[in-house]
Short mmCIF file of C-alpha atoms in Angstrom, two decimals:
data_model
loop_
_atom_site.label_atom_id
_atom_site.label_comp_id
_atom_site.label_asym_id
_atom_site.label_seq_id
_atom_site.Cartn_x
_atom_site.Cartn_y
_atom_site.Cartn_z
CA MET A 1 -73.99 36.67 5.04
CA ALA A 2 -73.76 40.21 6.41
CA GLN A 3 -74.54 40.57 10.08
CA LYS A 4 -77.94 42.05 10.82
CA VAL A 5 -77.86 45.69 11.94
CA THR A 6 -79.51 46.10 15.35
CA LEU A 7 -80.83 48.97 17.43
CA ALA A 8 -77.63 48.73 19.46
CA ASP A 9 -75.56 49.42 16.30
CA VAL A 10 -77.66 52.50 15.50
CA SER A 11 -77.39 53.59 19.14
CA ARG A 12 -73.59 53.46 19.12
CA GLU A 13 -73.26 55.28 15.80
CA ALA A 14 -75.79 57.99 16.75
CA GLY A 15 -74.39 58.45 20.25
CA VAL A 16 -77.74 58.02 21.99
CA GLY A 17 -79.35 55.33 24.12
CA ILE A 18 -81.13 52.32 22.70
CA ALA A 19 -84.43 53.49 24.17
CA THR A 20 -84.06 56.83 22.32
CA VAL A 21 -83.41 55.01 19.04
CA SER A 22 -86.48 52.83 19.59
CA ARG A 23 -88.67 55.86 20.29
CA ALA A 24 -87.27 57.77 17.30
CA MET A 25 -88.00 54.87 14.96
CA GLY A 26 -91.50 54.62 16.42
CA ASP A 27 -92.51 58.30 16.09
CA HIS A 28 -92.72 58.92 19.82
CA LYS A 29 -93.55 62.55 20.61
CA ASP A 30 -90.89 62.82 23.33
CA VAL A 31 -88.10 62.76 20.69
CA SER A 32 -87.40 66.07 18.98
CA PRO A 33 -87.75 66.21 15.18
CA ALA A 34 -84.03 67.01 14.79
CA THR A 35 -82.94 64.05 16.90
CA ARG A 36 -85.44 61.76 15.17
CA ASP A 37 -84.23 62.77 11.70
CA ARG A 38 -80.58 62.33 12.67
CA ILE A 39 -81.19 58.86 14.13
CA ARG A 40 -83.18 57.77 11.08
CA THR A 41 -80.42 59.00 8.79
CA VAL A 42 -77.88 56.94 10.72
CA ALA A 43 -80.21 53.93 10.57
CA ARG A 44 -80.54 54.22 6.78
CA GLN A 45 -76.79 54.57 6.32
CA LEU A 46 -76.16 51.44 8.38
CA GLY A 47 -78.86 49.49 6.56
CA TYR A 48 -81.05 49.04 9.62
CA ARG A 49 -84.42 47.44 8.92
CA PRO A 50 -87.17 47.76 11.55
CA SER A 51 -88.33 44.50 13.07
CA ALA A 52 -91.67 42.90 12.37
CA ALA A 53 -92.69 43.96 15.85
CA ALA A 54 -91.99 47.61 15.09
CA ARG A 55 -93.92 47.43 11.83
CA ALA A 56 -96.89 45.86 13.61
CA LEU A 57 -96.83 48.57 16.25
CA ARG A 58 -96.93 51.30 13.64
CA ARG A 59 -99.85 49.64 11.87
CA GLY A 60 -101.77 49.48 15.14
CA GLY A 61 -104.65 47.21 16.04
CA PHE A 62 -102.52 44.12 16.64
CA HIS A 63 -100.84 43.62 19.98
CA VAL A 64 -98.65 40.71 20.95
CA ILE A 65 -96.43 39.76 23.87
CA SER A 66 -94.17 36.73 24.12
CA VAL A 67 -93.55 34.20 26.88
CA ILE A 68 -90.34 32.17 26.87
CA VAL A 69 -90.58 28.85 28.70
CA PRO A 70 -87.60 26.93 30.07
CA ASP A 71 -85.94 23.86 28.64
CA ASN A 72 -86.71 21.27 31.29
CA ALA A 73 -89.17 18.51 32.01
CA TRP A 74 -90.37 20.10 35.24
CA GLY A 75 -93.56 21.86 34.16
CA TRP A 76 -94.32 23.88 37.31
CA TRP A 77 -94.69 26.96 35.13
CA GLU A 78 -97.68 25.74 33.08
CA PRO A 79 -100.39 27.29 35.31
CA VAL A 80 -98.39 30.55 35.35
CA VAL A 81 -98.50 30.69 31.55
CA ARG A 82 -102.23 29.90 31.57
CA SER A 83 -102.88 32.84 33.88
CA ALA A 84 -100.68 35.10 31.73
CA PHE A 85 -102.75 34.10 28.67
CA GLU A 86 -105.99 35.02 30.40
CA THR A 87 -104.71 38.37 31.67
CA ALA A 88 -103.18 39.34 28.32
CA SER A 89 -106.33 38.36 26.44
CA ALA A 90 -108.46 40.52 28.72
CA ALA A 91 -106.17 43.45 27.88
CA GLY A 92 -106.45 42.83 24.12
CA TYR A 93 -103.08 41.10 23.65
CA GLN A 94 -102.23 37.87 21.90
CA VAL A 95 -99.53 35.67 23.47
CA LEU A 96 -96.78 33.82 21.63
CA VAL A 97 -95.01 31.01 23.51
CA HIS A 98 -91.35 30.32 22.67
CA PRO A 99 -89.58 27.21 24.04
CA VAL A 100 -85.84 27.40 24.60
CA ALA A 101 -85.39 23.72 23.68
CA GLY A 102 -83.57 23.12 20.42
CA VAL A 103 -82.42 26.71 19.85
CA ASP A 104 -78.69 27.18 19.33
CA GLY A 105 -77.41 29.93 21.59
CA GLY A 106 -80.03 29.32 24.28
CA LEU A 107 -82.25 31.92 25.86
CA ALA A 108 -80.45 35.02 24.56
CA ALA A 109 -80.73 33.67 21.00
CA VAL A 110 -84.47 33.12 21.43
CA ILE A 111 -84.85 36.76 22.47
CA GLU A 112 -82.74 38.00 19.54
CA GLY A 113 -85.11 36.07 17.28
CA LEU A 114 -88.07 38.03 18.61
CA SER A 115 -87.02 40.89 16.33
CA ASN A 116 -88.54 38.84 13.49
CA VAL A 117 -91.96 38.42 15.06
CA PRO A 118 -94.56 41.10 15.94
CA THR A 119 -94.01 41.09 19.70
CA GLU A 120 -93.92 44.16 21.91
CA GLY A 121 -92.48 42.70 25.12
CA VAL A 122 -91.41 39.44 26.70
CA ILE A 123 -91.95 37.46 29.89
CA VAL A 124 -89.02 35.15 30.58
CA ILE A 125 -89.51 32.17 32.90
CA SER A 126 -86.47 30.87 34.81
CA ALA A 127 -83.63 32.92 33.34
CA PRO A 128 -80.29 31.45 34.49
CA ASP A 129 -78.49 34.71 33.68
CA GLN A 130 -80.72 37.78 33.81
CA LYS A 131 -77.93 40.12 32.73
CA ALA A 132 -77.46 38.40 29.36
CA VAL A 133 -81.21 38.28 28.84
CA ARG A 134 -81.60 41.97 29.67
CA GLU A 135 -78.86 42.87 27.22
CA ALA A 136 -80.58 40.84 24.50
CA CYS A 137 -83.87 42.65 25.18
CA ASP A 138 -82.13 46.03 25.01
CA ARG A 139 -80.54 45.16 21.69
CA ILE A 140 -83.92 44.64 20.04
CA GLY A 141 -85.64 47.40 22.02
CA ILE A 142 -88.34 45.53 23.93
CA PRO A 143 -89.12 45.49 27.69
CA GLY A 144 -89.01 42.30 29.72
CA ILE A 145 -90.32 40.81 32.95
CA ALA A 146 -88.85 37.75 34.67
CA ILE A 147 -90.71 35.02 36.50
CA ASP A 148 -87.63 33.77 38.17
CA ASP A 149 -86.48 32.58 41.56
CA SER A 150 -83.16 31.11 40.46
CA SER A 151 -81.03 34.20 39.72
CA HIS A 152 -79.36 36.14 42.53
CA ASP A 153 -78.82 39.31 40.49
CA ILE A 154 -81.89 41.26 39.36
CA HIS A 155 -81.89 42.99 35.96
CA PHE A 156 -85.66 42.87 35.33
CA PRO A 157 -88.69 43.35 37.52
CA SER A 158 -88.83 39.74 38.77
CA ILE A 159 -91.71 37.72 40.15
CA SER A 160 -91.37 34.74 42.45
CA ALA A 161 -93.02 32.88 45.29
CA ALA A 162 -91.90 33.67 48.84
CA ASN A 163 -89.57 30.69 49.04
CA TYR A 164 -88.09 31.35 52.47
CA SER A 165 -91.37 31.86 54.33
CA GLY A 166 -93.00 28.95 52.52
CA ALA A 167 -90.19 26.58 53.46
CA ALA A 168 -90.34 27.87 57.03
CA ASP A 169 -94.04 26.97 57.13
CA ILE A 170 -93.33 23.41 55.98
CA THR A 171 -90.54 22.96 58.52
CA ARG A 172 -92.69 24.28 61.37
CA HIS A 173 -95.49 21.97 60.27
CA LEU A 174 -93.18 18.94 60.51
CA LEU A 175 -91.89 20.06 63.90
CA SER A 176 -95.47 20.53 65.15
CA LEU A 177 -96.05 16.84 64.44
CA GLY A 178 -93.30 15.94 66.87
CA ARG A 179 -90.75 15.17 64.16
CA SER A 180 -87.19 16.08 65.09
CA ARG A 181 -85.00 14.17 62.58
CA ILE A 182 -85.97 16.00 59.43
CA ALA A 183 -83.95 15.31 56.28
CA PHE A 184 -83.79 17.85 53.44
CA LEU A 185 -83.68 16.47 49.89
CA ARG A 186 -82.43 18.80 47.15
CA THR A 187 -80.76 18.79 43.77
CA PRO A 188 -77.04 19.64 43.45
CA ALA A 189 -76.11 23.30 43.37
CA GLY A 190 -76.11 24.33 39.71
CA LYS A 191 -73.47 27.01 40.06
CA THR A 192 -73.20 29.55 37.25
CA ARG A 193 -71.83 33.07 36.96
CA SER A 194 -75.20 34.47 38.03
CA THR A 195 -75.89 31.78 40.65
CA PRO A 196 -72.53 31.33 42.43
CA ASP A 197 -74.17 29.72 45.46
CA GLY A 198 -76.59 27.59 43.47
CA GLU A 199 -80.12 28.41 42.37
CA LEU A 200 -81.71 30.96 44.65
CA PHE A 201 -84.96 29.11 45.34
CA ILE A 202 -83.11 25.99 46.55
CA ARG A 203 -80.80 28.07 48.73
CA GLU A 204 -83.67 30.01 50.32
CA ARG A 205 -85.70 26.87 51.03
CA GLU A 206 -82.71 25.13 52.61
CA GLN A 207 -81.88 28.20 54.68
CA ALA A 208 -85.42 28.31 56.08
CA TYR A 209 -85.17 24.60 56.93
CA ARG A 210 -81.97 25.32 58.84
CA ASP A 211 -83.17 28.50 60.58
CA VAL A 212 -86.49 27.16 61.84
CA GLN A 213 -84.86 24.10 63.38
CA ALA A 214 -82.16 26.24 64.97
CA GLU A 215 -84.87 28.47 66.49
CA ALA A 216 -86.48 25.31 67.91
CA GLY A 217 -83.19 24.31 69.50
CA ILE A 218 -82.54 21.42 67.11
CA PRO A 219 -78.90 21.22 65.97
CA ILE A 220 -78.44 21.00 62.20
CA ASP A 221 -77.05 17.62 61.17
CA LYS A 222 -75.39 18.17 57.78
CA LYS A 223 -75.67 14.46 57.04
CA LEU A 224 -79.43 14.95 56.78
CA ILE A 225 -79.06 17.35 53.83
CA VAL A 226 -79.07 15.01 50.84
CA GLU A 227 -78.39 15.86 47.19
CA THR A 228 -79.97 13.80 44.44
CA VAL A 229 -80.45 14.00 40.67
CA TYR A 230 -83.98 14.94 39.67
CA ASP A 231 -85.69 11.99 37.95
CA GLU A 232 -89.37 11.74 38.74
CA THR A 233 -89.59 8.30 37.10
CA ALA A 234 -86.73 6.71 39.07
CA SER A 235 -87.54 3.53 41.01
CA GLY A 236 -85.97 4.99 44.13
CA CYS A 237 -83.59 7.57 45.54
CA PRO A 238 -80.15 5.95 46.07
CA GLU A 239 -78.78 8.96 47.93
CA LEU A 240 -81.60 8.79 50.47
CA GLY A 241 -81.03 5.04 50.68
CA HIS A 242 -77.36 5.62 51.44
CA LEU A 243 -78.33 7.94 54.30
CA LEU A 244 -80.55 5.25 55.79
CA ASP A 245 -77.88 2.59 55.26
CA THR A 246 -75.49 4.56 57.47
CA ASN A 247 -77.84 4.20 60.45
CA GLN A 248 -79.05 7.77 60.13
CA SER A 249 -82.64 7.54 61.33
CA ILE A 250 -85.12 10.12 60.08
CA ASP A 251 -88.74 10.73 60.98
CA ALA A 252 -89.51 13.37 58.33
CA LEU A 253 -88.36 14.37 54.85
CA PHE A 254 -88.66 17.83 53.30
CA CYS A 255 -88.26 17.68 49.51
CA ALA A 256 -87.06 20.97 48.03
CA PHE A 257 -89.71 20.63 45.31
CA ASP A 258 -92.58 18.21 44.76
CA GLY A 259 -90.95 16.33 41.90
CA LEU A 260 -88.37 14.86 44.26
CA ALA A 261 -90.99 13.20 46.44
CA ALA A 262 -92.05 10.26 44.23
CA PRO A 263 -88.66 8.48 44.00
CA ALA A 264 -87.97 9.30 47.66
CA MET A 265 -91.26 7.71 48.74
CA ARG A 266 -90.48 4.65 46.60
CA GLU A 267 -87.14 4.36 48.39
CA LEU A 268 -88.83 4.54 51.78
CA ALA A 269 -91.42 1.93 50.78
CA ALA A 270 -88.70 -0.45 49.53
CA ARG A 271 -87.18 -0.32 53.02
CA GLY A 272 -90.44 -1.01 54.78
CA LEU A 273 -90.85 2.56 56.04
CA ARG A 274 -94.43 3.84 56.04
CA VAL A 275 -95.52 7.34 55.07
CA PRO A 276 -96.49 9.15 57.26
CA GLU A 277 -96.39 6.74 60.23
CA ASP A 278 -92.61 6.22 60.12
CA VAL A 279 -91.52 9.15 57.95
CA ALA A 280 -93.64 12.22 57.22
CA VAL A 281 -92.92 13.59 53.73
CA ALA A 282 -93.53 17.13 52.46
CA GLY A 283 -92.65 19.11 49.34
CA PHE A 284 -92.89 22.59 47.85
CA ASP A 285 -94.84 24.00 44.84
CA ASP A 286 -98.15 22.06 44.87
CA GLU A 287 -97.94 21.05 41.25
CA ARG A 288 -99.33 17.84 39.73
CA ALA A 289 -96.60 15.66 41.21
CA ALA A 290 -98.03 16.33 44.68
CA LEU A 291 -101.32 14.67 43.73
CA LEU A 292 -99.91 11.70 41.82
CA VAL A 293 -98.13 10.07 44.76
CA SER A 294 -99.72 7.92 47.41
CA PRO A 295 -100.35 9.16 50.00
CA GLN A 296 -100.83 12.58 48.44
CA LEU A 297 -98.18 15.10 49.35
CA SER A 298 -98.33 17.87 51.93
CA THR A 299 -96.67 20.86 50.35
CA VAL A 300 -96.56 24.63 49.95
CA ARG A 301 -98.65 26.08 47.13
CA GLN A 302 -97.14 28.72 44.90
CA PRO A 303 -99.69 31.39 43.86
CA TYR A 304 -99.42 30.55 40.16
CA ALA A 305 -102.42 32.56 38.98
CA GLU A 306 -101.31 35.68 40.84
CA MET A 307 -97.77 35.38 39.50
CA GLY A 308 -98.90 35.01 35.89
CA ARG A 309 -101.33 37.90 36.21
CA ALA A 310 -98.75 40.18 37.83
CA SER A 311 -96.15 39.43 35.15
CA VAL A 312 -98.49 40.63 32.40
CA GLU A 313 -99.61 43.67 34.39
CA LEU A 314 -96.00 44.76 34.96
CA LEU A 315 -95.17 44.25 31.29
CA LEU A 316 -98.18 46.31 30.23
CA GLN A 317 -97.01 49.07 32.57
CA SER A 318 -93.65 49.05 30.76
CA LEU A 319 -95.37 49.19 27.36
CA ALA A 320 -97.41 52.17 28.57
CA GLY A 321 -94.20 54.08 29.29
CA GLU A 322 -94.14 53.47 33.04
CA ARG A 323 -91.12 51.98 34.75
CA PRO A 324 -91.96 49.22 37.23
CA GLU A 325 -89.55 49.15 40.14
CA LEU A 326 -86.53 46.94 39.49
CA LYS A 327 -86.92 44.43 42.30
CA ARG A 328 -88.11 40.95 43.18
CA TYR A 329 -91.88 40.90 43.69
CA GLU A 330 -92.58 38.03 46.10
CA PHE A 331 -95.99 36.41 46.45
CA ALA A 332 -97.10 34.61 49.60
CA THR A 333 -97.42 30.83 49.56
CA ARG A 334 -99.92 28.63 51.42
CA LEU A 335 -99.36 25.45 53.41
CA ILE A 336 -101.39 22.51 52.06
CA GLU A 337 -101.70 19.61 54.48
CA ARG A 338 -102.35 16.19 53.00
CA ALA A 339 -101.99 12.56 54.00
CA SER A 340 -98.21 12.33 53.59
CA THR A 341 -97.72 14.12 56.91
CA ARG A 342 -100.78 13.00 58.85
CA SER A 343 -102.38 9.62 59.38
CA GLN A 344 -105.54 8.85 57.46
CA PRO A 345 -108.73 9.48 59.44
CA LEU A 346 -110.54 6.45 60.75
CA SER A 347 -113.14 4.97 58.43
CA ASP A 348 -116.77 5.12 59.53
CA SER A 349 -116.78 1.40 60.35
CA LYS A 350 -113.87 1.87 62.75
CA ARG A 351 -115.20 5.08 64.17
CA PHE A 352 -118.62 3.55 64.83
CA PRO A 353 -118.05 -0.19 65.46
CA ARG A 354 -120.97 -2.55 65.02
CA ARG A 355 -122.76 -3.70 68.14
#
């Protein structure tokens, strides 16, 4: 089967940028008639066929954007997508959701496939390599926005929670309770070409944990930084158990994200350690996992609705011909205190004993 001719092929042959080719094929007024005719001639000679998205745009009256969701069981992004749906709908856009799971070639292949659906732009959640994703978007001539706090290098306008300040708030909260042996539970560094030091959000949260304690005059004990495999259904956390077996006492535990808390709390319970009386436990994200443990988890809430809304607004700016600044747009988090870091209040019967 002959390889499909792309906008990039027409761009190379015509000696102009991909954006110019896209505008010429779409009858944009900022392309001169001579340049438009030359590009279209090259496209015909190469056998280029406009995508379904381009045809839909020319017909008018039907507007679609796409959201690509990551291939993992950790569904923190669900409320972000819900907010994106609401914002897009208010602007007259339909939203198509594309999972990465089961697609050969991964995220870049999913984006290449968007040339066959009537989509005008894409929001990509958790892109492990923004450069490859940006190149795929350029090849099919659509703009993109990233909701991503894992990549170090920025190739899209990127939206994320303020991971460092949020983790600093959690650490200060634990210190304010008089806790001074605070362990940090994280997943192993998933090093890739775009994340040479591990995923950015983990690194920033750990760095805040280190910095705030250093500011408080508490030396960092590297033994208290524990790596574990994420499995929310596990009966315990062996790595945390190993720490406790080596006579390393802790009085608090900061989980890098909420999903790590459940097995960690099971491990503590199996060893007769009470939460929060013996060990205060906190997380980050404030997703459903924080409410499904007992006691419920103190954590930092990501501003999911704001992030979803902002992603659509930035994409619509791109579709309107504006160029959002290429940077990471950080949104402030909020500390949520629950029973996992503070003792339960006295019941009425204990507060007002019978006479």
